[in-house]
Amino acid sequence: IFFIAFILLSFMQWIKSMVIACIAGILLTSGFIAFPAANGIVTKYLTKSEQGIGFGVIFAVRSLTWIIAPIGFAEMYAIFKKAGIPSMTMFMGAIMILIALIIIWWPLR
């Protein structure tokens, strides 16, 4: 969902359309159900003694991404804006999501 939303938002530099903005916004906001879903998976597949560690990992990663992502993407946006392609930030976000999906589908061994 996030991948498609980021691609749509990156096209907003060339295609100025409120419809694209609305669709991307709906996709982005619907993606926030991932954290409750992850909590459900932890509850279902981990034993009671392991659930604390599982929730700790989820919330630690979530907190780190809330700290690192805004700073990283702000710097990336500044660099791409100087180069004249500010929408490249959204493409980079989409690429990061695509890499995460590949890792999820084919775990590293």
Coordinates of N, CA, C and O in Angstrom, one line a residue, residues 69-107:
A69 N 13.7 8.5 10.2 CA 13.1 8.8 8.9 C 12.9 10.3 8.7 O 13.2 10.7 7.6
P70 N 12.3 11.0 9.6 CA 12.1 12.5 9.2 C 13.4 13.2 9.0 O 13.5 14.0 8.0
I71 N 14.5 12.9 9.7 CA 15.7 13.5 9.5 C 16.4 13.1 8.2 O 16.8 13.9 7.4
G72 N 16.3 11.8 7.9 CA 16.9 11.3 6.7 C 16.2 11.8 5.4 O 16.8 12.2 4.5
F73 N 14.9 11.7 5.5 CA 14.1 12.2 4.3 C 14.2 13.7 4.1 O 14.1 14.2 3.0
A74 N 14.3 14.4 5.2 CA 14.4 15.9 5.1 C 15.8 16.2 4.4 O 15.8 17.1 3.5
E75 N 16.8 15.6 4.8 CA 18.1 15.8 4.1 C 18.1 15.3 2.7 O 18.6 16.0 1.8
M76 N 17.4 14.2 2.4 CA 17.3 13.7 1.1 C 16.5 14.6 0.2 O 16.9 14.9 -1.0
Y77 N 15.5 15.2 0.7 CA 14.6 16.1 0.0 C 15.5 17.4 -0.3 O 15.4 17.9 -1.5
A78 N 16.2 17.9 0.6 CA 17.0 19.1 0.4 C 18.1 18.8 -0.7 O 18.2 19.7 -1.6
I79 N 18.7 17.7 -0.7 CA 19.6 17.3 -1.8 C 19.0 17.2 -3.2 O 19.4 17.8 -4.2
F80 N 17.8 16.5 -3.2 CA 17.1 16.4 -4.5 C 16.5 17.7 -5.0 O 16.4 17.9 -6.2
K81 N 16.1 18.5 -4.0 CA 15.5 19.8 -4.4 C 16.6 20.7 -5.1 O 16.3 21.4 -6.1
K82 N 17.8 20.7 -4.5 CA 18.9 21.4 -5.2 C 19.2 20.9 -6.6 O 19.6 21.7 -7.4
A83 N 19.0 19.6 -6.7 CA 19.2 19.0 -8.1 C 18.1 19.2 -9.0 O 18.1 18.9 -10.2
G84 N 16.9 19.8 -8.5 CA 15.8 20.0 -9.4 C 14.8 18.9 -9.5 O 13.9 19.0 -10.3
I85 N 15.0 17.9 -8.7 CA 14.0 16.7 -8.8 C 13.6 16.4 -7.3 O 13.9 15.3 -6.8
P86 N 12.7 17.2 -6.7 CA 12.3 16.9 -5.4 C 11.5 15.7 -5.2 O 11.4 15.1 -4.2
S87 N 10.8 15.3 -6.3 CA 9.9 14.1 -6.2 C 10.8 12.8 -6.1 O 10.2 11.7 -5.8
M88 N 12.1 12.9 -6.3 CA 12.9 11.7 -6.2 C 12.9 11.2 -4.8 O 13.1 10.0 -4.6
T89 N 12.6 12.0 -3.8 CA 12.5 11.5 -2.4 C 11.4 10.5 -2.3 O 11.6 9.5 -1.6
M90 N 10.3 10.7 -3.0 CA 9.2 9.7 -2.9 C 9.6 8.4 -3.6 O 9.3 7.3 -3.2
F91 N 10.3 8.5 -4.8 CA 10.8 7.3 -5.5 C 11.8 6.6 -4.6 O 11.7 5.3 -4.5
M92 N 12.6 7.3 -3.8 CA 13.6 6.6 -2.9 C 12.8 5.9 -1.8 O 13.1 4.7 -1.4
G93 N 11.7 6.5 -1.3 CA 10.9 5.9 -0.3 C 10.2 4.6 -0.8 O 10.2 3.6 -0.2
A94 N 9.8 4.7 -2.1 CA 9.1 3.5 -2.7 C 10.2 2.4 -2.9 O 9.8 1.2 -2.7
I95 N 11.4 2.8 -3.3 CA 12.4 1.7 -3.4 C 12.7 1.1 -2.1 O 12.9 -0.2 -2.0
M96 N 12.8 1.9 -1.0 CA 13.0 1.3 0.3 C 11.9 0.3 0.7 O 12.2 -0.8 1.3
I97 N 10.7 0.7 0.4 CA 9.6 -0.2 0.7 C 9.6 -1.5 -0.2 O 9.4 -2.6 0.3
L98 N 10.0 -1.3 -1.4 CA 10.2 -2.5 -2.3 C 11.3 -3.4 -1.8 O 11.1 -4.7 -1.7
I99 N 12.4 -2.9 -1.3 CA 13.4 -3.7 -0.7 C 12.9 -4.5 0.5 O 13.2 -5.6 0.7
A100 N 12.2 -3.7 1.4 CA 11.6 -4.4 2.6 C 10.6 -5.5 2.2 O 10.6 -6.6 2.8
L101 N 9.8 -5.3 1.1 CA 8.9 -6.4 0.7 C 9.7 -7.6 0.2 O 9.3 -8.7 0.5
I102 N 10.8 -7.4 -0.5 CA 11.6 -8.5 -1.0 C 12.2 -9.3 0.1 O 12.2 -10.5 0.1
I103 N 12.6 -8.5 1.2 CA 13.2 -9.2 2.3 C 12.1 -10.0 3.1 O 12.4 -11.1 3.6
I104 N 10.9 -9.4 3.1 CA 9.8 -10.2 3.8 C 9.4 -11.4 3.0 O 9.2 -12.5 3.6
W105 N 9.3 -11.3 1.7 CA 8.9 -12.4 0.9 C 10.0 -13.5 0.8 O 9.7 -14.7 0.8
W106 N 11.2 -13.1 0.7 CA 12.3 -14.0 0.6 C 13.3 -13.7 1.7 O 14.3 -12.9 1.5
P107 N 13.1 -14.2 2.9 CA 14.0 -13.9 4.0 C 15.4 -14.2 3.7 O 15.8 -15.1 3.0

